[in-house]
């Protein structure tokens, strides 16, 4: 049962209005999980997005037909994951939800925060070169906005969108780190083919545990190579 003061998940306009403060509007950040599996990387990104949404008074919703599996495998809370497709929850024709789309003609601007109540992202692992899998969501008819020409990780795309629409920072004024070089051990490093927000230490903002996961995957790749 929901009381009258609980904003409903299915109505982004109502949610945004109910959570609005005089200073900042609240938004829904919606991810449609598009990969057939749930990679450890994606789970870490989704947990980080959920945490940052809570800290900034925004609503996080992960849409996946594999609800129970994603909750368990991802270490997510049941309330964050819905077992429905995004168009069922947020019909494109209502035009309240905007798709963050690397191929969109218009860049995201702070004014988009006045127009839209929710922002939709592809739950897809980044690939290099990008294969335009966001097209699966574009085809549903959502209006799109771009976050500049460089591919971001999904958690970075959510972070940047929030900074633009909620904190009203222009896209071009956000400090970024492009293609950072991560040290794996004394001898090896790897270049990440993505754009990140620059943190206070000058390095890329990444989910806690991501660097360890990248190191583990690099070790595994090397072991697989030795066994092949
Ligand atoms: C890791 S990206 C995957 C993009 C994927 N390689 C593709 O080609 O569509 C995951 C999601 O972050 C968002 N995203 C990442 N970079 C973006 C950009 N520069 N502009 C708009 N959205 C972006 C999109 O919603 C995208 O579906």
CSV table of C-alpha atoms and ligand atoms in Angstrom, one decimal:
chain,number,residue,atom,x,y,z
A,1,UNK,CA,0.0,0.0,0.0
A,2,UNK,CA,1.2,3.5,-0.7
A,3,UNK,CA,0.2,6.6,1.2
A,4,UNK,CA,-0.8,9.8,-0.5
A,5,UNK,CA,2.6,11.3,0.0
A,6,UNK,CA,4.5,8.4,-1.7
A,7,UNK,CA,5.2,9.4,-5.3
A,8,UNK,CA,4.2,6.5,-7.6
A,9,UNK,CA,7.0,5.0,-9.7
A,10,UNK,CA,4.9,4.9,-12.8
A,11,UNK,CA,4.2,8.6,-13.1
A,12,UNK,CA,7.4,10.6,-13.6
A,13,UNK,CA,5.6,13.9,-13.5
A,14,UNK,CA,4.0,13.2,-10.2
A,15,UNK,CA,7.3,11.9,-8.8
A,16,UNK,CA,9.2,14.9,-9.9
A,17,UNK,CA,6.6,17.3,-8.4
A,18,UNK,CA,6.3,15.4,-5.1
A,19,UNK,CA,10.1,15.4,-4.6
A,20,UNK,CA,10.7,18.9,-5.8
A,21,UNK,CA,12.5,21.3,-3.4
A,22,UNK,CA,12.7,25.0,-3.9
A,23,UNK,CA,16.3,24.6,-5.0
A,24,UNK,CA,16.4,21.4,-7.0
A,25,UNK,CA,14.0,19.3,-8.9
A,26,UNK,CA,14.1,15.5,-8.5
A,27,UNK,CA,14.2,13.1,-11.5
A,28,UNK,CA,13.8,9.5,-12.5
A,29,UNK,CA,16.9,7.8,-13.9
A,30,UNK,CA,15.8,4.7,-15.8
A,31,UNK,CA,18.0,2.0,-17.1
A,32,UNK,CA,16.7,-0.6,-19.5
A,33,UNK,CA,19.0,-3.6,-19.1
A,34,UNK,CA,19.7,-4.8,-22.6
A,35,UNK,CA,22.4,-7.3,-22.2
A,36,UNK,CA,21.4,-11.0,-22.0
A,37,UNK,CA,23.6,-11.6,-19.0
A,38,UNK,CA,24.5,-9.4,-16.0
A,39,UNK,CA,28.2,-8.7,-16.1
A,40,UNK,CA,30.0,-7.9,-12.9
A,41,UNK,CA,30.9,-4.5,-14.4
A,42,UNK,CA,27.2,-3.7,-15.0
A,43,UNK,CA,26.2,-4.8,-11.5
A,44,UNK,CA,28.8,-2.5,-10.0
A,45,UNK,CA,27.7,0.4,-12.2
A,46,UNK,CA,24.0,-0.2,-11.4
A,47,UNK,CA,24.7,-0.3,-7.6
A,48,UNK,CA,26.6,2.9,-7.9
A,49,UNK,CA,23.8,4.6,-9.9
A,50,UNK,CA,21.3,3.5,-7.3
A,51,UNK,CA,23.5,4.8,-4.4
A,52,UNK,CA,24.1,8.2,-6.1
A,53,UNK,CA,20.4,8.5,-6.9
A,54,UNK,CA,19.5,8.0,-3.2
A,55,UNK,CA,22.1,10.5,-2.1
A,56,UNK,CA,20.8,13.2,-4.6
A,57,UNK,CA,17.1,12.5,-3.9
A,58,UNK,CA,16.4,11.0,-7.3
A,59,UNK,CA,14.6,7.8,-8.2
A,60,UNK,CA,16.5,4.9,-9.8
A,61,UNK,CA,14.6,2.3,-11.8
A,62,UNK,CA,16.2,-0.7,-13.6
A,63,UNK,CA,13.9,-2.3,-16.1
A,64,UNK,CA,14.6,-6.0,-16.8
A,65,UNK,CA,12.5,-9.0,-17.8
A,66,UNK,CA,14.9,-11.0,-15.5
A,67,UNK,CA,13.9,-9.1,-12.4
A,68,UNK,CA,14.7,-11.8,-9.7
A,69,UNK,CA,18.0,-12.8,-11.4
A,70,UNK,CA,19.1,-9.2,-11.7
A,71,UNK,CA,18.2,-8.4,-8.1
A,72,UNK,CA,20.2,-11.4,-6.8
A,73,UNK,CA,23.1,-11.4,-9.2
A,74,UNK,CA,23.5,-7.6,-9.0
A,75,UNK,CA,23.1,-7.2,-5.2
A,76,UNK,CA,20.4,-4.7,-5.9
A,77,UNK,CA,17.3,-4.1,-3.8
A,78,UNK,CA,13.9,-5.4,-5.1
A,79,UNK,CA,12.5,-1.9,-5.1
A,80,UNK,CA,15.1,-0.7,-7.6
A,81,UNK,CA,14.3,-3.3,-10.3
A,82,UNK,CA,11.0,-3.7,-12.2
A,83,UNK,CA,10.2,-6.7,-14.4
A,84,UNK,CA,8.6,-4.6,-17.1
A,85,UNK,CA,9.9,-3.0,-20.3
A,86,UNK,CA,10.5,0.7,-20.2
A,87,UNK,CA,7.8,1.6,-22.7
A,88,UNK,CA,5.2,-0.1,-20.5
A,89,UNK,CA,6.2,2.1,-17.5
A,90,UNK,CA,7.0,5.2,-19.4
A,91,UNK,CA,5.2,5.3,-22.8
A,92,UNK,CA,7.3,7.3,-25.3
A,93,UNK,CA,4.2,9.2,-26.5
A,94,UNK,CA,3.9,10.9,-23.1
A,95,UNK,CA,7.2,12.6,-23.9
A,96,UNK,CA,8.2,13.0,-20.2
A,97,UNK,CA,11.2,10.7,-20.5
A,98,UNK,CA,14.3,11.5,-22.6
A,99,UNK,CA,16.7,8.9,-24.0
A,100,UNK,CA,20.4,9.6,-23.7
A,101,UNK,CA,21.5,8.7,-27.1
A,102,UNK,CA,25.1,9.0,-28.5
A,103,UNK,CA,23.5,9.5,-32.0
A,104,UNK,CA,21.0,12.3,-31.0
A,105,UNK,CA,21.1,15.5,-32.9
A,106,UNK,CA,20.7,17.8,-29.9
A,107,UNK,CA,23.1,18.0,-26.9
A,108,UNK,CA,21.6,17.8,-23.3
A,109,UNK,CA,21.1,21.2,-21.7
A,110,UNK,CA,20.0,22.4,-18.2
A,111,UNK,CA,16.7,23.5,-19.8
A,112,UNK,CA,15.9,19.8,-20.6
A,113,UNK,CA,15.4,19.5,-16.8
A,114,UNK,CA,12.3,21.7,-17.2
A,115,UNK,CA,11.0,19.7,-20.1
A,116,UNK,CA,11.6,16.1,-19.0
A,117,UNK,CA,10.9,14.4,-15.7
A,118,UNK,CA,12.9,11.2,-16.4
A,119,UNK,CA,16.0,10.2,-18.3
A,120,UNK,CA,16.6,6.8,-19.9
A,121,UNK,CA,19.9,5.0,-20.6
A,122,UNK,CA,20.9,1.8,-22.3
A,123,UNK,CA,22.0,-0.9,-19.8
A,124,UNK,CA,24.8,-2.0,-22.1
A,125,UNK,CA,28.4,-2.6,-21.6
A,126,UNK,CA,30.5,-0.1,-23.5
A,127,UNK,CA,32.1,-1.4,-26.7
A,128,UNK,CA,34.9,-0.1,-28.8
A,129,UNK,CA,34.1,0.9,-31.4
A,130,UNK,CA,30.4,1.5,-30.3
A,131,UNK,CA,27.9,-0.7,-32.1
A,132,UNK,CA,25.0,1.6,-31.6
A,133,UNK,CA,23.0,-0.7,-29.4
A,134,UNK,CA,21.2,2.3,-28.0
A,135,UNK,CA,19.2,2.1,-31.3
A,136,UNK,CA,17.1,-0.6,-29.6
A,137,UNK,CA,15.7,2.2,-27.3
A,138,UNK,CA,15.7,4.9,-30.0
A,139,UNK,CA,13.4,2.7,-32.1
A,140,UNK,CA,10.8,2.9,-29.4
A,141,UNK,CA,10.3,6.6,-30.2
A,142,UNK,CA,11.8,8.4,-27.2
A,143,UNK,CA,13.1,11.9,-27.8
A,144,UNK,CA,16.9,11.8,-27.6
A,145,UNK,CA,19.8,14.0,-26.3
A,146,UNK,CA,23.5,13.5,-26.7
A,147,UNK,CA,26.2,14.0,-24.0
A,148,UNK,CA,28.9,15.0,-26.4
A,149,UNK,CA,30.8,13.0,-29.0
A,150,UNK,CA,32.6,10.5,-26.7
A,151,UNK,CA,31.2,7.3,-25.4
A,152,UNK,CA,30.7,7.2,-21.6
A,153,UNK,CA,30.2,4.3,-19.2
A,154,UNK,CA,26.5,4.0,-18.1
A,155,UNK,CA,27.2,5.3,-14.6
A,156,UNK,CA,29.1,8.3,-16.1
A,157,UNK,CA,26.3,9.1,-18.5
A,158,UNK,CA,23.8,9.1,-15.5
A,159,UNK,CA,26.2,11.2,-13.4
A,160,UNK,CA,26.7,13.8,-16.2
A,161,UNK,CA,23.0,14.0,-17.0
A,162,UNK,CA,22.3,14.6,-13.3
A,163,UNK,CA,24.9,17.4,-13.2
A,164,UNK,CA,23.3,19.1,-16.2
A,165,UNK,CA,19.6,18.8,-15.4
A,166,UNK,CA,19.7,18.9,-11.6
A,167,UNK,CA,22.8,21.0,-10.8
A,168,UNK,CA,22.4,23.1,-14.0
A,169,UNK,CA,26.0,22.8,-15.1
A,170,UNK,CA,26.6,23.1,-18.8
A,171,UNK,CA,27.8,19.9,-20.5
A,172,UNK,CA,31.0,21.7,-21.7
A,173,UNK,CA,31.8,23.0,-18.3
A,174,UNK,CA,32.0,19.6,-16.6
A,175,UNK,CA,35.6,18.5,-16.2
A,176,UNK,CA,36.3,15.1,-17.9
A,177,UNK,CA,39.0,12.6,-18.2
A,178,UNK,CA,39.1,10.9,-21.6
A,179,UNK,CA,40.6,7.4,-22.2
A,180,UNK,CA,42.4,7.1,-18.9
A,181,UNK,CA,45.4,4.8,-18.6
A,182,UNK,CA,44.9,2.4,-15.6
A,183,UNK,CA,47.9,0.8,-14.0
A,184,UNK,CA,47.2,-3.0,-13.7
A,185,UNK,CA,50.5,-3.8,-12.0
A,186,UNK,CA,54.1,-2.7,-12.0
A,187,UNK,CA,54.6,-3.5,-15.7
A,188,UNK,CA,51.2,-3.4,-17.3
A,189,UNK,CA,48.5,-0.8,-17.9
A,190,UNK,CA,45.3,-0.6,-19.9
A,191,UNK,CA,43.5,2.3,-21.6
A,192,UNK,CA,39.8,2.6,-20.9
A,193,UNK,CA,38.1,3.7,-24.2
A,194,UNK,CA,35.5,5.9,-22.4
A,195,UNK,CA,35.0,9.4,-21.1
A,196,UNK,CA,34.7,9.9,-17.3
A,197,UNK,CA,34.0,12.8,-14.9
A,198,UNK,CA,37.2,14.1,-13.4
A,199,UNK,CA,37.3,13.5,-9.6
A,200,UNK,CA,38.9,15.8,-7.0
A,201,UNK,CA,42.1,13.8,-7.3
A,202,UNK,CA,42.3,14.5,-11.0
A,203,UNK,CA,41.5,10.8,-11.8
A,204,UNK,CA,38.3,9.4,-13.4
A,205,UNK,CA,35.3,8.9,-11.1
A,206,UNK,CA,34.5,5.2,-11.2
A,207,UNK,CA,32.4,2.8,-9.1
A,208,UNK,CA,34.1,1.6,-5.9
A,209,UNK,CA,35.7,-1.8,-6.7
A,210,UNK,CA,35.9,-1.2,-10.5
A,211,UNK,CA,39.6,-0.9,-10.7
A,212,UNK,CA,40.0,-4.2,-8.7
A,213,UNK,CA,37.5,-5.8,-11.1
A,214,UNK,CA,39.4,-4.5,-14.2
A,215,UNK,CA,42.6,-6.0,-12.7
A,216,UNK,CA,40.9,-9.3,-12.0
A,217,UNK,CA,39.5,-9.5,-15.6
A,218,UNK,CA,42.9,-8.6,-17.0
A,219,UNK,CA,44.5,-11.5,-15.0
A,220,UNK,CA,41.7,-13.8,-16.2
A,221,UNK,CA,42.3,-12.8,-19.8
A,222,UNK,CA,46.0,-13.5,-19.4
A,223,UNK,CA,45.2,-16.9,-17.9
A,224,UNK,CA,42.8,-17.8,-20.7
A,225,UNK,CA,45.5,-16.7,-23.2
A,226,UNK,CA,48.0,-19.1,-21.5
A,227,UNK,CA,45.5,-22.0,-21.6
A,228,UNK,CA,44.5,-21.5,-25.2
B,1,LIG,C1,28.2,2.3,-22.2
B,1,LIG,S1,27.1,3.2,-23.1
B,1,LIG,C2,26.9,2.0,-24.4
B,1,LIG,C3,26.8,2.6,-25.7
B,1,LIG,C4,26.8,1.5,-26.8
B,1,LIG,N1,28.2,1.2,-27.1
B,1,LIG,C5,26.1,2.0,-28.1
B,1,LIG,O1,26.8,2.0,-29.1
B,1,LIG,O2,25.0,2.4,-28.0
B,1,LIG,C6,25.6,3.0,-22.2
B,1,LIG,C7,24.5,4.1,-22.3
B,1,LIG,O3,25.1,5.3,-21.8
B,1,LIG,C8,24.5,6.4,-22.5
B,1,LIG,N2,25.6,7.2,-23.2
B,1,LIG,C9,26.9,6.9,-23.1
B,1,LIG,N3,27.6,7.8,-23.8
B,1,LIG,C10,26.7,8.7,-24.3
B,1,LIG,C11,26.9,9.9,-25.0
B,1,LIG,N4,28.0,10.4,-25.4
B,1,LIG,N5,25.7,10.6,-25.3
B,1,LIG,C12,24.5,10.1,-24.9
B,1,LIG,N6,24.3,9.0,-24.2
B,1,LIG,C13,25.4,8.3,-23.9
B,1,LIG,C14,23.5,5.8,-23.5
B,1,LIG,O4,22.2,5.8,-22.9
B,1,LIG,C15,24.0,4.4,-23.7
B,1,LIG,O5,23.0,3.5,-24.1
